């Protein structure tokens, strides 16, 4: 590299500067299992224990030998990456395998169609797009039904059927400004005008729990509760209402607040009357079984039951985002399984690629699936042979030996959680909580914004303390841990199933040193020395 090139940084230079200030600007040159290697000043490899795990992407570890060997085999065979708009039998094989897992863990109610993608955020946006297409098509079907019913009612009125007065007719008449004693033709005209106005004003709305994170693309960022990520782009996509779901009536109230109706005519032996039909406004309710970026917050069965009941009553589909929590990380393939949560949509990514390739899936319950979506959505790299075959082999490894990986994730997670809770008991004034499931764990710190140490207090008030703690652990103890994006008081731990007892002991020693530093208010040791 030329000296000129070394002095210039055009690849997110501001972020690079922030990483450097926190001691996190490190280049890694090699990886295996839960270890990343960096070079020291003499050019020698230095092992760093990686607890970030690609934000949940490496359930099988970095560069899993079985997958690396398979990738080399595929490349040696010249498997095509670019063969779009052709038959992809391996994609169907993967879809069938995952559908079988859905049936095993979530129940055999019906099949799921599979739409392929490249990343978790894209998988979420596919679910959003499909849910909106479904909403629009349901609305078109409803409007056709209303028109057909109006024709029948007008024909009945022409034959002498009376217009029956009731509260619904009176509400319509008041809103449409109909004269007293208006006839069926005038009522039908009023219905057309009111419905047209209501439909035009009925922009789609998504619902999500407070604390949600579903990506940072144009659509998915609207489902992300963190206002700093979402607000600048609020005019670009459908809006989301965030619900305090742990309050017993919150979901039902949120659904009711978005409720809209269309008027219609109906006729029977008694005459013609005005009725109302639900206008589909809510495109979907979106949730993570374990909220990752909100600080590793698992859902409970009762909250999930309330969400499903409210959504079923309103015919509102549920999107279950398993991008970070799925693929065995919590002890089952789907983190939703122990909760009894069966979504109309399920998104998968991260560990689906085995830590090697970019692969993602959006699963759609067949009773919701719209085949027309296949003609209005596509992705250049989705469903290519190389990434899809590796994703298939990843699923095979997870399912091998009756799901040994899932059992190991549960066991390794329990061991890691027990260690962390031991530290919480030792440092109750520093550690507020340990929470999570399996190998998706959050270590939550007490607020340090009033610390007697100026560096600690300043970093805490700036929302950067979690990153400063991570920088210290990396610089001093060769431990790689990062905070969750929307709750920076929480350090995430998402290692692979290969995490050893010795590595857990090494982590414990580093964390104990960090907790001692915080207890002693030793802020000078927290940040890297000034250059």
Coordinates of C-alpha atoms in Angstrom, one line a residue:
X1 CA 0.0 0.0 0.0
X2 CA 1.3 3.4 -0.9
X3 CA 2.0 6.0 1.9
X4 CA -0.7 8.2 0.3
X5 CA -3.2 5.4 0.6
X6 CA -2.3 4.7 4.2
X7 CA -3.0 8.4 5.1
X8 CA -6.5 8.4 3.5
X9 CA -9.5 6.6 4.9
X10 CA -12.7 6.6 2.8
X11 CA -14.3 3.5 4.3
X12 CA -16.5 5.0 7.1
X13 CA -13.7 7.1 8.5
X14 CA -15.8 8.7 11.3
X15 CA -16.7 5.3 12.7
X16 CA -13.1 4.2 12.4
X17 CA -12.1 7.2 14.5
X18 CA -14.7 6.4 17.2
X19 CA -13.4 2.8 17.3
X20 CA -9.8 4.1 17.8
X21 CA -10.9 6.4 20.6
X22 CA -12.4 3.4 22.5
X23 CA -9.6 1.0 21.8
X24 CA -11.7 -1.1 19.4
X25 CA -9.9 -0.3 16.1
X26 CA -8.3 -3.7 15.6
X27 CA -7.7 -5.7 12.4
X28 CA -8.2 -9.4 12.7
X29 CA -6.3 -11.7 10.3
X30 CA -7.5 -15.2 11.1
X31 CA -10.3 -16.9 12.9
X32 CA -11.3 -20.4 14.3
X33 CA -14.0 -21.5 16.6
X34 CA -14.3 -18.7 19.2
X35 CA -10.9 -17.2 18.6
X36 CA -10.0 -14.2 16.4
X37 CA -6.3 -13.5 15.8
X38 CA -4.7 -10.0 15.5
X39 CA -1.1 -9.1 15.0
X40 CA 1.0 -7.5 17.7
X41 CA 3.7 -4.9 17.2
X42 CA 6.2 -7.5 16.2
X43 CA 3.8 -9.1 13.7
X44 CA 3.0 -12.1 15.8
X45 CA -0.5 -13.5 16.1
X46 CA -2.3 -12.7 19.3
X47 CA -5.4 -14.7 20.2
X48 CA -8.6 -12.8 21.1
X49 CA -11.5 -14.7 22.6
X50 CA -14.6 -13.7 20.6
X51 CA -17.8 -13.5 22.5
X52 CA -19.5 -11.4 19.9
X53 CA -19.8 -14.2 17.4
X54 CA -20.8 -12.1 14.4
X55 CA -23.8 -10.8 16.4
X56 CA -25.1 -14.3 16.5
X57 CA -23.8 -15.5 13.2
X58 CA -21.3 -18.2 14.3
X59 CA -23.2 -20.8 16.3
X60 CA -20.8 -23.3 14.8
X61 CA -17.8 -21.1 15.3
X62 CA -15.6 -19.2 12.9
X63 CA -14.5 -21.2 9.8
X64 CA -16.2 -24.5 10.8
X65 CA -14.0 -27.1 9.2
X66 CA -16.9 -29.1 7.8
X67 CA -18.3 -26.0 6.1
X68 CA -14.9 -24.7 4.9
X69 CA -14.2 -28.1 3.3
X70 CA -17.6 -28.1 1.7
X71 CA -17.1 -24.6 0.4
X72 CA -13.8 -25.5 -1.2
X73 CA -15.5 -28.6 -2.8
X74 CA -18.2 -26.4 -4.3
X75 CA -15.7 -23.9 -5.6
X76 CA -13.6 -26.7 -7.1
X77 CA -16.7 -28.0 -8.8
X78 CA -17.4 -24.6 -10.3
X79 CA -20.9 -24.4 -8.8
X80 CA -22.5 -21.4 -10.3
X81 CA -23.2 -18.3 -8.2
X82 CA -25.0 -16.4 -11.0
X83 CA -27.8 -18.6 -12.6
X84 CA -30.8 -16.4 -11.9
X85 CA -34.2 -17.2 -13.3
X86 CA -33.6 -20.9 -13.5
X87 CA -34.4 -24.0 -11.5
X88 CA -32.9 -24.2 -8.0
X89 CA -33.6 -27.7 -6.6
X90 CA -31.2 -27.2 -3.7
X91 CA -33.3 -24.2 -2.5
X92 CA -36.4 -26.3 -2.4
X93 CA -34.4 -29.0 -0.5
X94 CA -33.5 -26.4 2.1
X95 CA -37.0 -25.1 2.3
X96 CA -38.4 -28.6 2.9
X97 CA -35.8 -29.4 5.6
X98 CA -36.6 -26.2 7.5
X99 CA -40.4 -26.7 7.1
X100 CA -39.9 -30.1 8.7
X101 CA -38.2 -28.4 11.7
X102 CA -41.1 -25.9 11.8
X103 CA -43.6 -28.8 12.1
X104 CA -41.5 -30.5 14.8
X105 CA -41.0 -27.5 17.0
X106 CA -44.0 -25.3 16.3
X107 CA -46.7 -27.8 15.3
X108 CA -47.9 -29.4 12.0
X109 CA -50.6 -26.9 11.2
X110 CA -49.5 -26.1 7.7
X111 CA -46.5 -25.6 5.4
X112 CA -44.4 -22.5 5.0
X113 CA -43.4 -21.1 1.6
X114 CA -39.8 -19.9 1.5
X115 CA -38.4 -16.7 0.0
X116 CA -34.6 -16.4 -0.1
X117 CA -32.6 -13.3 0.8
X118 CA -29.1 -12.2 1.7
X119 CA -29.3 -10.7 5.1
X120 CA -31.6 -10.4 8.1
X121 CA -32.7 -6.9 7.4
X122 CA -33.6 -8.0 3.8
X123 CA -35.5 -11.0 5.2
X124 CA -37.5 -8.6 7.4
X125 CA -38.2 -6.3 4.5
X126 CA -39.5 -9.2 2.4
X127 CA -41.9 -10.1 5.2
X128 CA -43.0 -6.4 5.4
X129 CA -43.4 -6.2 1.6
X130 CA -45.4 -9.5 1.5
X131 CA -47.6 -8.5 4.4
X132 CA -48.4 -5.2 2.7
X133 CA -49.1 -7.0 -0.6
X134 CA -51.4 -9.3 1.3
X135 CA -53.1 -6.3 3.0
X136 CA -53.7 -4.6 -0.4
X137 CA -55.0 -7.7 -2.0
X138 CA -57.3 -8.3 1.0
X139 CA -58.6 -4.8 0.6
X140 CA -59.2 -5.2 -3.1
X141 CA -61.1 -8.4 -2.3
X142 CA -63.2 -6.6 0.3
X143 CA -64.0 -3.7 -2.1
X144 CA -65.1 -6.2 -4.7
X145 CA -67.3 -7.9 -2.1
X146 CA -68.8 -4.6 -1.1
X147 CA -69.5 -3.7 -4.7
X148 CA -71.2 -7.0 -5.4
X149 CA -73.3 -6.7 -2.3
X150 CA -74.3 -3.2 -3.3
X151 CA -75.5 -4.4 -6.6
X152 CA -77.6 -7.1 -4.9
X153 CA -79.0 -4.6 -2.4
X154 CA -79.9 -2.0 -5.1
X155 CA -81.7 -4.7 -7.1
X156 CA -83.6 -5.8 -4.0
X157 CA -84.5 -2.1 -3.3
X158 CA -85.8 -1.7 -6.9
X159 CA -88.0 -4.7 -6.2
X160 CA -89.5 -3.0 -3.2
X161 CA -87.3 -4.1 -0.3
X162 CA -87.3 -1.4 2.4
X163 CA -84.2 0.4 3.7
X164 CA -83.9 -0.6 7.4
X165 CA -83.1 2.2 9.8
X166 CA -80.6 1.6 12.6
X167 CA -77.6 3.2 14.3
X168 CA -75.2 2.2 11.5
X169 CA -77.4 3.9 8.9
X170 CA -77.7 7.0 11.1
X171 CA -73.9 7.2 11.6
X172 CA -73.4 6.8 7.8
X173 CA -76.0 9.5 7.1
X174 CA -74.4 11.9 9.5
X175 CA -70.9 11.4 8.1
X176 CA -72.0 11.5 4.5
X177 CA -74.4 14.5 5.0
X178 CA -77.4 12.5 3.7
X179 CA -80.8 14.2 3.9
X180 CA -83.5 12.8 6.1
X181 CA -85.4 10.0 4.4
X182 CA -82.6 9.3 1.9
X183 CA -83.3 6.4 -0.4
X184 CA -81.1 3.4 -1.0
X185 CA -79.5 4.9 -4.1
X186 CA -78.4 8.0 -2.1
X187 CA -77.2 5.7 0.7
X188 CA -75.1 3.7 -1.8
X189 CA -73.6 6.9 -3.1
X190 CA -72.8 8.0 0.4
X191 CA -71.1 4.7 1.1
X192 CA -68.9 5.0 -2.0
X193 CA -67.8 8.5 -1.0
X194 CA -67.1 7.6 2.6
X195 CA -65.3 4.4 1.8
X196 CA -63.1 6.1 -0.8
X197 CA -62.0 8.7 1.8
X198 CA -61.4 6.1 4.4
X199 CA -59.4 3.8 2.1
X200 CA -57.3 6.7 0.9
X201 CA -56.5 7.7 4.5
X202 CA -55.7 4.1 5.6
X203 CA -51.9 4.0 5.3
X204 CA -50.4 0.8 6.5
X205 CA -49.3 0.5 10.1
X206 CA -47.0 -2.0 11.7
X207 CA -47.0 -2.8 15.4
X208 CA -44.0 -3.9 17.4
X209 CA -42.9 -4.2 21.0
X210 CA -41.0 -1.4 22.6
X211 CA -37.3 -2.1 22.3
X212 CA -37.6 -3.9 19.0
X213 CA -34.7 -4.0 16.5
X214 CA -35.2 -5.4 13.0
X215 CA -32.5 -3.8 10.9
X216 CA -31.5 -0.5 9.4
X217 CA -32.8 -0.6 5.9
X218 CA -35.5 1.8 4.7
X219 CA -38.4 -0.4 5.8
X220 CA -36.9 -2.4 8.6
X221 CA -35.5 0.7 10.4
X222 CA -39.1 1.8 11.0
X223 CA -39.6 -1.3 13.1
X224 CA -36.5 -0.4 15.2
X225 CA -37.6 1.3 18.4
X226 CA -34.3 3.3 18.9
X227 CA -35.3 6.8 17.7
X228 CA -31.7 7.6 16.8
X229 CA -31.7 5.0 14.1
X230 CA -35.3 5.5 12.9
X231 CA -36.4 9.1 13.1
X232 CA -34.2 10.6 10.3
X233 CA -35.9 8.3 7.9
X234 CA -39.5 8.4 9.1
X235 CA -40.9 9.8 5.9
X236 CA -39.5 7.0 3.7
X237 CA -41.6 4.0 4.7
X238 CA -44.7 2.7 6.5
X239 CA -44.9 3.7 10.1
X240 CA -44.7 1.5 13.2
X241 CA -46.5 1.9 16.5
X242 CA -44.4 0.6 19.5
X243 CA -46.4 -1.2 22.1
X244 CA -45.6 -1.7 25.9
X245 CA -46.5 -5.4 25.4
X246 CA -45.9 -6.4 29.0
X247 CA -48.8 -4.3 30.1
X248 CA -51.8 -6.7 30.1
X249 CA -54.2 -4.7 27.8
X250 CA -51.6 -2.9 25.7
X251 CA -51.7 -5.0 22.6
X252 CA -55.5 -5.2 22.5
X253 CA -55.6 -1.4 23.0
X254 CA -53.1 -0.8 20.2
X255 CA -55.0 -3.0 17.8
X256 CA -58.3 -1.3 18.7
X257 CA -56.7 2.2 18.2
X258 CA -55.8 1.4 14.6
X259 CA -59.2 -0.2 13.9
X260 CA -61.0 1.2 10.8
X261 CA -64.2 0.0 9.0
X262 CA -65.8 0.4 5.6
X263 CA -69.6 0.7 5.1
X264 CA -71.5 -1.7 2.9
X265 CA -75.1 -2.6 1.9
X266 CA -76.5 -6.0 2.8
X267 CA -79.9 -7.5 1.8
X268 CA -81.9 -10.3 3.1
X269 CA -85.6 -11.3 3.5
X270 CA -86.2 -8.3 5.8
X271 CA -84.9 -5.7 3.5
X272 CA -81.7 -3.6 2.9
X273 CA -79.4 -2.5 5.8
X274 CA -76.1 -0.7 6.2
X275 CA -73.3 -2.9 7.7
X276 CA -69.6 -2.5 8.4
X277 CA -66.6 -4.5 7.5
X278 CA -63.1 -4.3 9.0
X279 CA -60.7 -2.3 6.8
X280 CA -57.3 -3.9 6.9
X281 CA -54.9 -1.2 8.2
X282 CA -52.4 -3.1 10.4
X283 CA -50.0 -4.9 8.0
X284 CA -48.4 -7.0 10.7
X285 CA -47.2 -7.3 14.3
X286 CA -43.4 -7.9 14.4
X287 CA -41.5 -9.3 17.3
X288 CA -38.3 -11.1 18.3
X289 CA -38.6 -14.1 20.7
X290 CA -35.5 -12.7 22.4
X291 CA -35.0 -9.0 21.9
X292 CA -31.4 -8.7 20.9
X293 CA -30.4 -5.1 20.6
X294 CA -32.8 -4.0 23.4
X295 CA -30.4 -5.7 25.9
X296 CA -31.1 -9.5 25.4
X297 CA -34.7 -9.6 26.7
X298 CA -36.5 -12.9 26.3
X299 CA -40.3 -13.0 25.9
X300 CA -42.5 -15.0 28.2
X301 CA -45.4 -17.3 27.2
X302 CA -48.1 -15.1 28.7
X303 CA -47.1 -12.0 26.8
X304 CA -46.8 -14.0 23.6
X305 CA -50.3 -15.5 24.2
X306 CA -51.8 -12.0 24.6
X307 CA -50.1 -10.8 21.4
X308 CA -51.3 -13.8 19.4
X309 CA -54.8 -13.6 20.7
X310 CA -55.1 -9.9 19.9
X311 CA -53.7 -10.3 16.4
X312 CA -55.9 -13.3 15.7
X313 CA -59.0 -11.4 16.7
X314 CA -58.0 -8.6 14.2
X315 CA -56.8 -10.9 11.5
X316 CA -53.4 -9.3 11.8
X317 CA -50.4 -11.5 10.7
X318 CA -47.5 -12.0 13.1
X319 CA -43.9 -11.7 11.9
X320 CA -41.5 -13.6 14.1
X321 CA -37.9 -12.3 13.7
X322 CA -35.5 -15.2 14.4
X323 CA -32.6 -13.6 12.7
X324 CA -30.5 -13.4 15.8
X325 CA -32.2 -15.9 18.1
X326 CA -32.8 -18.7 15.7
X327 CA -30.6 -21.6 14.3
X328 CA -30.2 -23.3 17.7
X329 CA -28.7 -20.4 19.7
X330 CA -31.2 -20.6 22.5
X331 CA -31.3 -24.4 22.7
X332 CA -34.0 -25.1 20.1
X333 CA -33.8 -24.3 16.4
X334 CA -36.5 -21.6 16.8
X335 CA -36.4 -19.5 20.0
X336 CA -40.1 -19.2 19.5
X337 CA -40.7 -22.9 20.1
X338 CA -40.8 -22.9 24.0
X339 CA -43.1 -19.9 23.9
X340 CA -45.7 -21.6 21.7
X341 CA -45.2 -18.8 19.2
X342 CA -46.0 -19.7 15.6
X343 CA -45.8 -16.8 13.3
X344 CA -47.4 -16.2 10.0
X345 CA -44.0 -15.1 8.9
X346 CA -40.6 -16.3 10.2
X347 CA -37.3 -14.7 9.3
X348 CA -33.9 -16.5 9.5
X349 CA -30.4 -15.3 8.7
X350 CA -27.0 -14.8 10.5
X351 CA -26.1 -18.4 11.5
X352 CA -28.0 -19.8 8.5
X353 CA -24.9 -19.1 6.5
X354 CA -22.8 -21.1 8.9
X355 CA -20.6 -18.0 9.6
X356 CA -19.2 -18.2 6.0
X357 CA -21.8 -16.9 3.5
X358 CA -24.6 -14.4 3.4
X359 CA -27.9 -16.3 3.5
X360 CA -31.4 -15.5 4.8
X361 CA -34.9 -16.8 4.5
X362 CA -38.4 -15.5 4.9
X363 CA -40.9 -18.2 5.6
X364 CA -44.6 -17.5 4.9
X365 CA -47.5 -19.6 6.2
X366 CA -49.2 -21.0 3.1
X367 CA -52.6 -19.7 4.1
X368 CA -51.2 -16.2 3.9
X369 CA -48.9 -16.7 0.9
X370 CA -49.5 -14.7 -2.2
X371 CA -47.9 -16.3 -5.3
X372 CA -48.0 -12.9 -7.0
X373 CA -45.2 -11.8 -4.7
X374 CA -42.8 -14.0 -6.7
X375 CA -43.2 -11.7 -9.7
X376 CA -42.8 -8.4 -7.9
X377 CA -39.8 -9.2 -5.7
X378 CA -36.3 -10.5 -6.6
X379 CA -32.8 -10.4 -5.4
X380 CA -29.6 -10.9 -7.5
X381 CA -27.7 -13.0 -5.0
X382 CA -30.5 -14.7 -3.2
X383 CA -30.9 -18.5 -3.7
X384 CA -27.6 -18.9 -5.5
X385 CA -26.2 -22.4 -5.4
X386 CA -23.0 -21.6 -3.4
X387 CA -24.7 -19.9 -0.4
X388 CA -27.8 -22.0 -0.4
X389 CA -25.9 -25.3 -0.4
X390 CA -23.8 -24.1 2.5
X391 CA -26.9 -23.0 4.3
X392 CA -28.3 -26.5 3.7
X393 CA -25.1 -28.1 5.1
X394 CA -25.3 -25.8 8.1
X395 CA -28.8 -27.1 8.9
X396 CA -27.6 -30.7 8.5
X397 CA -24.9 -30.0 11.1
X398 CA -27.4 -28.5 13.5
X399 CA -29.8 -31.4 13.1
X400 CA -27.1 -34.1 13.3
X401 CA -27.2 -36.7 16.2
X402 CA -30.7 -35.7 17.1
X403 CA -29.9 -32.0 17.5
X404 CA -26.7 -32.4 19.5
X405 CA -25.9 -28.8 18.8
X406 CA -29.1 -27.6 20.4
X407 CA -28.4 -29.6 23.6
X408 CA -24.8 -28.2 23.6
X409 CA -26.0 -24.6 23.2
X410 CA -28.3 -25.1 26.2
X411 CA -25.6 -26.7 28.3
X412 CA -22.8 -24.2 27.4
X413 CA -25.3 -21.4 27.9
X414 CA -26.3 -22.6 31.3
X415 CA -22.6 -22.9 32.3
X416 CA -21.8 -19.4 31.1
X417 CA -24.9 -17.9 32.8
X418 CA -24.0 -19.6 36.1
X419 CA -20.6 -18.0 35.9
X420 CA -22.1 -14.5 35.2
X421 CA -24.6 -14.8 38.0
X422 CA -21.7 -15.7 40.3
X423 CA -20.1 -12.4 39.3
X424 CA -23.4 -10.6 39.9
X425 CA -23.5 -12.0 43.4
X426 CA -19.9 -10.9 43.9
X427 CA -20.5 -7.4 42.5
X428 CA -24.2 -6.5 43.1
X429 CA -23.3 -2.8 43.2
X430 CA -22.0 -3.0 39.6
X431 CA -24.0 -5.8 37.9
X432 CA -27.7 -5.2 37.8
X433 CA -28.9 -8.3 35.9
X434 CA -27.9 -11.4 33.9
X435 CA -30.6 -12.4 31.4
X436 CA -31.0 -14.4 28.2
X437 CA -31.5 -18.0 27.0
X438 CA -28.9 -20.5 25.8
X439 CA -26.0 -18.8 24.1
X440 CA -27.7 -15.4 23.9
X441 CA -26.9 -13.7 27.1
X442 CA -26.8 -10.1 28.4
X443 CA -24.7 -8.8 31.3
X444 CA -26.5 -5.6 32.5
X445 CA -24.7 -2.9 34.4
X446 CA -26.1 -0.4 36.9
X447 CA -26.2 3.2 35.7
X448 CA -22.8 4.8 36.1
X449 CA -23.7 8.4 35.0
X450 CA -23.3 9.7 38.6
X451 CA -19.9 8.0 39.0
X452 CA -17.3 9.8 41.0
X453 CA -14.9 9.1 38.2
X454 CA -15.2 11.7 35.4
X455 CA -14.2 9.3 32.6
X456 CA -16.8 6.7 33.7
X457 CA -19.5 9.3 34.2
X458 CA -18.9 11.0 30.9
X459 CA -18.9 7.8 28.9
X460 CA -22.1 6.7 30.6
X461 CA -23.9 10.0 29.9
X462 CA -22.8 9.8 26.3
X463 CA -24.2 6.3 25.9
X464 CA -20.7 5.0 25.2
X465 CA -19.8 3.2 28.5
X466 CA -20.6 -0.2 27.1
X467 CA -18.2 0.4 24.2
X468 CA -15.5 1.8 26.6
X469 CA -15.9 -1.4 28.7
X470 CA -15.5 -3.4 25.6
X471 CA -12.4 -1.5 24.6
X472 CA -10.8 -2.2 28.0
X473 CA -11.6 -5.9 27.8
X474 CA -10.0 -6.1 24.4
X475 CA -7.0 -4.0 25.1
X476 CA -6.1 -5.5 28.5
X477 CA -7.6 -9.0 28.5
X478 CA -7.9 -10.0 24.8
X479 CA -11.6 -10.5 25.2
X480 CA -14.0 -9.3 22.5
X481 CA -17.4 -8.3 23.8
X482 CA -19.7 -5.5 22.6
X483 CA -22.8 -3.9 24.0
X484 CA -26.2 -4.2 22.5
X485 CA -27.0 -1.4 20.1
X486 CA -30.1 0.2 21.8
X487 CA -29.1 -0.7 25.4
X488 CA -25.4 0.1 25.8
X489 CA -25.5 -0.7 29.5
X490 CA -25.7 -4.4 28.4
X491 CA -22.8 -6.4 27.2
X492 CA -23.9 -9.2 24.8
X493 CA -22.3 -12.7 24.9
X494 CA -23.1 -14.8 21.8
X495 CA -20.3 -17.4 21.5
X496 CA -20.4 -20.6 19.6
X497 CA -21.2 -24.1 21.0
X498 CA -17.4 -24.7 21.1
X499 CA -16.9 -22.4 24.0
X500 CA -14.7 -24.3 26.5
X501 CA -14.6 -24.3 30.3
X502 CA -11.1 -22.9 30.1
X503 CA -12.3 -20.0 27.9
X504 CA -15.2 -19.4 30.3
X505 CA -12.6 -19.2 33.1
X506 CA -10.6 -16.7 31.1
X507 CA -13.7 -14.6 30.5
X508 CA -14.5 -14.7 34.2
X509 CA -11.0 -13.4 35.1
X510 CA -11.3 -10.5 32.6
X511 CA -14.8 -9.6 33.7
X512 CA -13.8 -9.7 37.4
X513 CA -11.0 -7.2 36.7
X514 CA -13.4 -5.0 34.8
X515 CA -16.0 -5.1 37.6
X516 CA -13.3 -4.3 40.2
X517 CA -12.3 -1.3 38.1
X518 CA -15.9 0.0 38.1
X519 CA -16.4 -0.7 41.8
X520 CA -13.2 1.2 42.6
X521 CA -14.2 4.0 40.2
X522 CA -10.9 3.7 38.4
X523 CA -11.8 5.5 35.2
X524 CA -8.3 6.3 34.2
X525 CA -7.7 2.6 33.5
X526 CA -10.8 2.3 31.4
X527 CA -9.9 4.2 28.3
X528 CA -6.8 3.7 26.2
X529 CA -3.8 6.0 26.9
X530 CA -3.9 9.3 25.0
X531 CA -1.7 9.2 21.9

